[in-house]
Amino acid sequence: MAEPDAVRITTARRSAADDMRTRQRRYALSMAIRTVCFVAAVAVGPGVLRWVLVAGAVFLPLFAVVLANAGDTRDDGFTVPGGPGAPELTARDGED
């Protein structure tokens, strides 16, 4: 029986705490940019730039939430025994 390959550090996932911290920072940065867009839209005055900034302030939360919920998608090659693709046990003919 062959031994499983060692997990490479480049494919290993980050810890849950580190992943959560990264998501929180990404979300906070997006909300800071949103605040800047809103304040700049008020300060700029009428014109096309104001509407671009308002659009940024309105739609940035959508993207911020999607990015914050995007977790670490690296595959470390680890599978749970009995997970998807595992063979199932079946009853023999005449047995229930």
mmCIF file of N, CA and C in Angstrom:
data_model
loop_
_atom_site.group_PDB
_atom_site.id
_atom_site.type_symbol
_atom_site.label_atom_id
_atom_site.label_comp_id
_atom_site.label_asym_id
_atom_site.label_seq_id
_atom_site.Cartn_x
_atom_site.Cartn_y
_atom_site.Cartn_z
ATOM 1 N N MET A 1 0.845 -1.176 0.000
ATOM 2 C CA MET A 1 0.000 0.000 0.000
ATOM 3 C C MET A 1 0.893 1.244 0.000
ATOM 4 N N ALA A 2 0.629 2.158 -0.913
ATOM 5 C CA ALA A 2 1.432 3.374 -1.025
ATOM 6 C C ALA A 2 1.023 4.372 0.047
ATOM 7 N N GLU A 3 2.030 5.049 0.588
ATOM 8 C CA GLU A 3 1.741 6.075 1.589
ATOM 9 C C GLU A 3 1.217 7.325 0.901
ATOM 10 N N PRO A 4 0.281 8.041 1.540
ATOM 11 C CA PRO A 4 -0.243 9.270 0.915
ATOM 12 C C PRO A 4 0.845 10.340 0.832
ATOM 13 N N ASP A 5 0.735 11.173 -0.184
ATOM 14 C CA ASP A 5 1.679 12.273 -0.340
ATOM 15 C C ASP A 5 1.521 13.264 0.803
ATOM 16 N N ALA A 6 2.615 13.869 1.163
ATOM 17 C CA ALA A 6 2.572 14.902 2.193
ATOM 18 C C ALA A 6 1.863 16.135 1.636
ATOM 19 N N VAL A 7 1.199 16.868 2.503
ATOM 20 C CA VAL A 7 0.517 18.088 2.089
ATOM 21 C C VAL A 7 1.570 19.161 1.845
ATOM 22 N N ARG A 8 1.533 19.748 0.676
ATOM 23 C CA ARG A 8 2.468 20.829 0.372
ATOM 24 C C ARG A 8 1.986 22.102 1.053
ATOM 25 N N ILE A 9 2.917 22.896 1.511
ATOM 26 C CA ILE A 9 2.557 24.121 2.230
ATOM 27 C C ILE A 9 1.820 25.092 1.317
ATOM 28 N N THR A 10 2.061 25.026 0.010
ATOM 29 C CA THR A 10 1.381 25.941 -0.908
ATOM 30 C C THR A 10 -0.070 25.558 -1.125
ATOM 31 N N THR A 11 -0.429 24.304 -0.841
ATOM 32 C CA THR A 11 -1.819 23.887 -1.019
ATOM 33 C C THR A 11 -2.569 23.771 0.303
ATOM 34 N N ALA A 12 -1.869 23.888 1.416
ATOM 35 C CA ALA A 12 -2.530 23.781 2.715
ATOM 36 C C ALA A 12 -3.394 25.017 2.959
ATOM 37 N N ARG A 13 -4.544 24.801 3.539
ATOM 38 C CA ARG A 13 -5.434 25.917 3.839
ATOM 39 C C ARG A 13 -4.953 26.667 5.071
ATOM 40 N N ARG A 14 -5.346 27.941 5.137
ATOM 41 C CA ARG A 14 -5.046 28.746 6.316
ATOM 42 C C ARG A 14 -5.938 28.301 7.464
ATOM 43 N N SER A 15 -5.554 28.672 8.664
ATOM 44 C CA SER A 15 -6.383 28.349 9.818
ATOM 45 C C SER A 15 -7.698 29.120 9.718
ATOM 46 N N ALA A 16 -8.711 28.632 10.417
ATOM 47 C CA ALA A 16 -10.027 29.277 10.385
ATOM 48 C C ALA A 16 -9.945 30.701 10.943
ATOM 49 N N ALA A 17 -9.160 30.894 11.998
ATOM 50 C CA ALA A 17 -9.029 32.227 12.590
ATOM 51 C C ALA A 17 -8.346 33.189 11.624
ATOM 52 N N ASP A 18 -7.308 32.719 10.934
ATOM 53 C CA ASP A 18 -6.598 33.556 9.960
ATOM 54 C C ASP A 18 -7.498 33.884 8.773
ATOM 55 N N ASP A 19 -8.278 32.912 8.336
ATOM 56 C CA ASP A 19 -9.206 33.129 7.224
ATOM 57 C C ASP A 19 -10.268 34.160 7.602
ATOM 58 N N MET A 20 -10.805 34.060 8.815
ATOM 59 C CA MET A 20 -11.823 35.003 9.287
ATOM 60 C C MET A 20 -11.232 36.409 9.406
ATOM 61 N N ARG A 21 -10.011 36.510 9.918
ATOM 62 C CA ARG A 21 -9.349 37.810 10.062
ATOM 63 C C ARG A 21 -9.156 38.462 8.695
ATOM 64 N N THR A 22 -8.760 37.671 7.706
ATOM 65 C CA THR A 22 -8.564 38.198 6.352
ATOM 66 C C THR A 22 -9.888 38.685 5.771
ATOM 67 N N ARG A 23 -10.943 37.918 5.973
ATOM 68 C CA ARG A 23 -12.265 38.325 5.477
ATOM 69 C C ARG A 23 -12.726 39.625 6.130
ATOM 70 N N GLN A 24 -12.515 39.743 7.436
ATOM 71 C CA GLN A 24 -12.938 40.943 8.146
ATOM 72 C C GLN A 24 -12.175 42.172 7.656
ATOM 73 N N ARG A 25 -10.883 42.012 7.425
ATOM 74 C CA ARG A 25 -10.090 43.134 6.909
ATOM 75 C C ARG A 25 -10.559 43.547 5.528
ATOM 76 N N ARG A 26 -10.828 42.560 4.673
ATOM 77 C CA ARG A 26 -11.300 42.848 3.314
ATOM 78 C C ARG A 26 -12.628 43.595 3.358
ATOM 79 N N TYR A 27 -13.536 43.168 4.240
ATOM 80 C CA TYR A 27 -14.838 43.819 4.363
ATOM 81 C C TYR A 27 -14.688 45.240 4.918
ATOM 82 N N ALA A 28 -13.837 45.407 5.933
ATOM 83 C CA ALA A 28 -13.630 46.736 6.522
ATOM 84 C C ALA A 28 -13.032 47.694 5.498
ATOM 85 N N LEU A 29 -12.094 47.226 4.689
ATOM 86 C CA LEU A 29 -11.511 48.058 3.638
ATOM 87 C C LEU A 29 -12.573 48.463 2.613
ATOM 88 N N SER A 30 -13.428 47.531 2.228
ATOM 89 C CA SER A 30 -14.497 47.844 1.275
ATOM 90 C C SER A 30 -15.458 48.873 1.845
ATOM 91 N N MET A 31 -15.795 48.748 3.124
ATOM 92 C CA MET A 31 -16.701 49.718 3.740
ATOM 93 C C MET A 31 -16.039 51.081 3.904
ATOM 94 N N ALA A 32 -14.730 51.109 4.117
ATOM 95 C CA ALA A 32 -14.022 52.387 4.189
ATOM 96 C C ALA A 32 -14.047 53.083 2.826
ATOM 97 N N ILE A 33 -13.852 52.308 1.763
ATOM 98 C CA ILE A 33 -13.923 52.871 0.409
ATOM 99 C C ILE A 33 -15.336 53.367 0.125
ATOM 100 N N ARG A 34 -16.334 52.649 0.594
ATOM 101 C CA ARG A 34 -17.724 53.069 0.407
ATOM 102 C C ARG A 34 -17.979 54.401 1.101
ATOM 103 N N THR A 35 -17.470 54.541 2.313
ATOM 104 C CA THR A 35 -17.641 55.791 3.054
ATOM 105 C C THR A 35 -16.978 56.955 2.324
ATOM 106 N N VAL A 36 -15.791 56.717 1.792
ATOM 107 C CA VAL A 36 -15.097 57.753 1.032
ATOM 108 C C VAL A 36 -15.914 58.136 -0.207
ATOM 109 N N CYS A 37 -16.489 57.142 -0.884
ATOM 110 C CA CYS A 37 -17.326 57.431 -2.063
ATOM 111 C C CYS A 37 -18.524 58.290 -1.684
ATOM 112 N N PHE A 38 -19.160 57.965 -0.560
ATOM 113 C CA PHE A 38 -20.340 58.713 -0.135
ATOM 114 C C PHE A 38 -19.976 60.154 0.222
ATOM 115 N N VAL A 39 -18.925 60.333 1.010
ATOM 116 C CA VAL A 39 -18.508 61.677 1.406
ATOM 117 C C VAL A 39 -18.068 62.474 0.183
ATOM 118 N N ALA A 40 -17.339 61.848 -0.720
ATOM 119 C CA ALA A 40 -16.875 62.536 -1.927
ATOM 120 C C ALA A 40 -18.052 62.916 -2.821
ATOM 121 N N ALA A 41 -19.096 62.072 -2.874
ATOM 122 C CA ALA A 41 -20.271 62.387 -3.689
ATOM 123 C C ALA A 41 -20.971 63.634 -3.161
ATOM 124 N N VAL A 42 -20.992 63.799 -1.857
ATOM 125 C CA VAL A 42 -21.599 64.993 -1.267
ATOM 126 C C VAL A 42 -20.711 66.215 -1.525
ATOM 127 N N ALA A 43 -19.403 66.040 -1.429
ATOM 128 C CA ALA A 43 -18.472 67.160 -1.552
ATOM 129 C C ALA A 43 -18.253 67.609 -2.996
ATOM 130 N N VAL A 44 -18.408 66.715 -3.952
ATOM 131 C CA VAL A 44 -18.084 67.027 -5.354
ATOM 132 C C VAL A 44 -19.071 68.011 -5.967
ATOM 133 N N GLY A 45 -20.322 67.901 -5.626
ATOM 134 C CA GLY A 45 -21.326 68.766 -6.244
ATOM 135 C C GLY A 45 -21.934 68.084 -7.454
ATOM 136 N N PRO A 46 -22.860 68.754 -8.124
ATOM 137 C CA PRO A 46 -23.563 68.115 -9.235
ATOM 138 C C PRO A 46 -22.616 67.777 -10.394
ATOM 139 N N GLY A 47 -22.978 66.712 -11.099
ATOM 140 C CA GLY A 47 -22.183 66.298 -12.251
ATOM 141 C C GLY A 47 -22.135 64.777 -12.364
ATOM 142 N N VAL A 48 -21.450 64.329 -13.374
ATOM 143 C CA VAL A 48 -21.350 62.882 -13.644
ATOM 144 C C VAL A 48 -20.539 62.186 -12.558
ATOM 145 N N LEU A 49 -19.483 62.819 -12.087
ATOM 146 C CA LEU A 49 -18.637 62.203 -11.065
ATOM 147 C C LEU A 49 -19.437 61.902 -9.802
ATOM 148 N N ARG A 50 -20.363 62.790 -9.452
ATOM 149 C CA ARG A 50 -21.199 62.551 -8.275
ATOM 150 C C ARG A 50 -21.973 61.239 -8.425
ATOM 151 N N TRP A 51 -22.553 61.003 -9.600
ATOM 152 C CA TRP A 51 -23.347 59.795 -9.811
ATOM 153 C C TRP A 51 -22.489 58.537 -9.849
ATOM 154 N N VAL A 52 -21.279 58.679 -10.326
ATOM 155 C CA VAL A 52 -20.350 57.537 -10.289
ATOM 156 C C VAL A 52 -20.017 57.197 -8.834
ATOM 157 N N LEU A 53 -19.766 58.215 -8.030
ATOM 158 C CA LEU A 53 -19.470 57.984 -6.618
ATOM 159 C C LEU A 53 -20.683 57.431 -5.860
ATOM 160 N N VAL A 54 -21.868 57.928 -6.174
ATOM 161 C CA VAL A 54 -23.093 57.405 -5.551
ATOM 162 C C VAL A 54 -23.279 55.932 -5.926
ATOM 163 N N ALA A 55 -23.042 55.595 -7.190
ATOM 164 C CA ALA A 55 -23.153 54.197 -7.626
ATOM 165 C C ALA A 55 -22.149 53.324 -6.872
ATOM 166 N N GLY A 56 -20.937 53.844 -6.683
ATOM 167 C CA GLY A 56 -19.945 53.100 -5.906
ATOM 168 C C GLY A 56 -20.396 52.894 -4.474
ATOM 169 N N ALA A 57 -20.980 53.924 -3.867
ATOM 170 C CA ALA A 57 -21.449 53.823 -2.487
ATOM 171 C C ALA A 57 -22.631 52.861 -2.365
ATOM 172 N N VAL A 58 -23.451 52.774 -3.408
ATOM 173 C CA VAL A 58 -24.634 51.906 -3.367
ATOM 174 C C VAL A 58 -24.268 50.446 -3.640
ATOM 175 N N PHE A 59 -23.430 50.205 -4.643
ATOM 176 C CA PHE A 59 -23.168 48.828 -5.066
ATOM 177 C C PHE A 59 -21.969 48.178 -4.383
ATOM 178 N N LEU A 60 -21.104 48.944 -3.757
ATOM 179 C CA LEU A 60 -19.943 48.369 -3.101
ATOM 180 C C LEU A 60 -20.303 47.392 -1.976
ATOM 181 N N PRO A 61 -21.348 47.623 -1.179
ATOM 182 C CA PRO A 61 -21.690 46.637 -0.140
ATOM 183 C C PRO A 61 -21.997 45.253 -0.709
ATOM 184 N N LEU A 62 -22.626 45.202 -1.869
ATOM 185 C CA LEU A 62 -22.911 43.903 -2.487
ATOM 186 C C LEU A 62 -21.617 43.149 -2.757
ATOM 187 N N PHE A 63 -20.663 43.821 -3.370
ATOM 188 C CA PHE A 63 -19.396 43.179 -3.679
ATOM 189 C C PHE A 63 -18.606 42.878 -2.409
ATOM 190 N N ALA A 64 -18.717 43.761 -1.416
ATOM 191 C CA ALA A 64 -18.001 43.547 -0.159
ATOM 192 C C ALA A 64 -18.484 42.291 0.544
ATOM 193 N N VAL A 65 -19.785 42.063 0.552
ATOM 194 C CA VAL A 65 -20.338 40.871 1.189
ATOM 195 C C VAL A 65 -19.929 39.613 0.428
ATOM 196 N N VAL A 66 -19.991 39.669 -0.889
ATOM 197 C CA VAL A 66 -19.594 38.507 -1.699
ATOM 198 C C VAL A 66 -18.119 38.188 -1.458
ATOM 199 N N LEU A 67 -17.268 39.204 -1.448
ATOM 200 C CA LEU A 67 -15.845 38.974 -1.214
ATOM 201 C C LEU A 67 -15.576 38.501 0.217
ATOM 202 N N ALA A 68 -16.315 39.029 1.173
ATOM 203 C CA ALA A 68 -16.115 38.615 2.562
ATOM 204 C C ALA A 68 -16.536 37.172 2.782
ATOM 205 N N ASN A 69 -17.526 36.713 2.042
ATOM 206 C CA ASN A 69 -17.992 35.342 2.188
ATOM 207 C C ASN A 69 -17.190 34.350 1.361
ATOM 208 N N ALA A 70 -16.346 34.835 0.478
ATOM 209 C CA ALA A 70 -15.505 33.944 -0.323
ATOM 210 C C ALA A 70 -14.360 33.459 0.545
ATOM 211 N N GLY A 71 -14.419 32.197 0.915
ATOM 212 C CA GLY A 71 -13.387 31.644 1.788
ATOM 213 C C GLY A 71 -12.183 31.152 1.016
ATOM 214 N N ASP A 72 -11.310 30.502 1.725
ATOM 215 C CA ASP A 72 -10.103 29.919 1.144
ATOM 216 C C ASP A 72 -10.517 28.703 0.326
ATOM 217 N N THR A 73 -10.282 28.733 -0.976
ATOM 218 C CA THR A 73 -10.738 27.650 -1.850
ATOM 219 C C THR A 73 -9.610 26.734 -2.301
ATOM 220 N N ARG A 74 -8.443 26.846 -1.673
ATOM 221 C CA ARG A 74 -7.351 25.952 -2.055
ATOM 222 C C ARG A 74 -7.696 24.523 -1.683
ATOM 223 N N ASP A 75 -7.308 23.586 -2.508
ATOM 224 C CA ASP A 75 -7.557 22.177 -2.269
ATOM 225 C C ASP A 75 -6.286 21.548 -1.735
ATOM 226 N N ASP A 76 -6.351 21.043 -0.517
ATOM 227 C CA ASP A 76 -5.165 20.426 0.066
ATOM 228 C C ASP A 76 -5.071 18.943 -0.276
ATOM 229 N N GLY A 77 -6.030 18.434 -1.061
ATOM 230 C CA GLY A 77 -5.991 17.040 -1.472
ATOM 231 C C GLY A 77 -6.512 16.085 -0.414
ATOM 232 N N PHE A 78 -6.937 16.599 0.718
ATOM 233 C CA PHE A 78 -7.427 15.746 1.797
ATOM 234 C C PHE A 78 -8.891 15.425 1.567
ATOM 235 N N THR A 79 -9.233 14.158 1.658
ATOM 236 C CA THR A 79 -10.635 13.752 1.549
ATOM 237 C C THR A 79 -11.026 12.976 2.792
ATOM 238 N N VAL A 80 -12.252 13.129 3.192
ATOM 239 C CA VAL A 80 -12.773 12.439 4.358
ATOM 240 C C VAL A 80 -13.178 11.032 3.946
ATOM 241 N N PRO A 81 -12.690 10.012 4.657
ATOM 242 C CA PRO A 81 -13.121 8.652 4.319
ATOM 243 C C PRO A 81 -14.628 8.536 4.457
ATOM 244 N N GLY A 82 -15.260 7.924 3.479
ATOM 245 C CA GLY A 82 -16.707 7.787 3.494
ATOM 246 C C GLY A 82 -17.410 9.002 2.933
ATOM 247 N N GLY A 83 -16.655 9.949 2.399
ATOM 248 C CA GLY A 83 -17.224 11.157 1.817
ATOM 249 C C GLY A 83 -17.750 10.877 0.420
ATOM 250 N N PRO A 84 -17.991 11.896 -0.362
ATOM 251 C CA PRO A 84 -18.493 11.718 -1.716
ATOM 252 C C PRO A 84 -17.564 10.831 -2.538
ATOM 253 N N GLY A 85 -18.147 9.925 -3.271
ATOM 254 C CA GLY A 85 -17.370 9.033 -4.125
ATOM 255 C C GLY A 85 -16.969 7.742 -3.439
ATOM 256 N N ALA A 86 -17.271 7.591 -2.138
ATOM 257 C CA ALA A 86 -16.950 6.351 -1.439
ATOM 258 C C ALA A 86 -17.951 5.273 -1.840
ATOM 259 N N PRO A 87 -17.491 4.036 -1.951
ATOM 260 C CA PRO A 87 -18.422 2.967 -2.320
ATOM 261 C C PRO A 87 -19.460 2.761 -1.219
ATOM 262 N N GLU A 88 -20.677 2.417 -1.632
ATOM 263 C CA GLU A 88 -21.751 2.173 -0.672
ATOM 264 C C GLU A 88 -21.932 0.691 -0.461
ATOM 265 N N LEU A 89 -22.337 0.327 0.750
ATOM 266 C CA LEU A 89 -22.647 -1.063 1.033
ATOM 267 C C LEU A 89 -24.057 -1.363 0.560
ATOM 268 N N THR A 90 -24.228 -2.484 -0.053
ATOM 269 C CA THR A 90 -25.556 -2.892 -0.512
ATOM 270 C C THR A 90 -25.904 -4.247 0.071
ATOM 271 N N ALA A 91 -27.198 -4.512 0.171
ATOM 272 C CA ALA A 91 -27.661 -5.791 0.685
ATOM 273 C C ALA A 91 -27.490 -6.870 -0.371
ATOM 274 N N ARG A 92 -27.203 -8.095 0.078
ATOM 275 C CA ARG A 92 -27.125 -9.214 -0.870
ATOM 276 C C ARG A 92 -28.517 -9.591 -1.316
ATOM 277 N N ASP A 93 -28.596 -10.324 -2.413
ATOM 278 C CA ASP A 93 -29.907 -10.760 -2.900
ATOM 279 C C ASP A 93 -30.628 -11.576 -1.845
ATOM 280 N N GLY A 94 -31.862 -11.243 -1.570
ATOM 281 C CA GLY A 94 -32.672 -11.947 -0.602
ATOM 282 C C GLY A 94 -32.503 -11.465 0.815
ATOM 283 N N GLU A 95 -31.594 -10.562 1.078
ATOM 284 C CA GLU A 95 -31.406 -10.028 2.441
ATOM 285 C C GLU A 95 -31.945 -8.601 2.492
ATOM 286 N N ASP A 96 -32.540 -8.255 3.591
ATOM 287 C CA ASP A 96 -33.032 -6.892 3.788
ATOM 288 C C ASP A 96 -32.539 -6.330 5.070
#
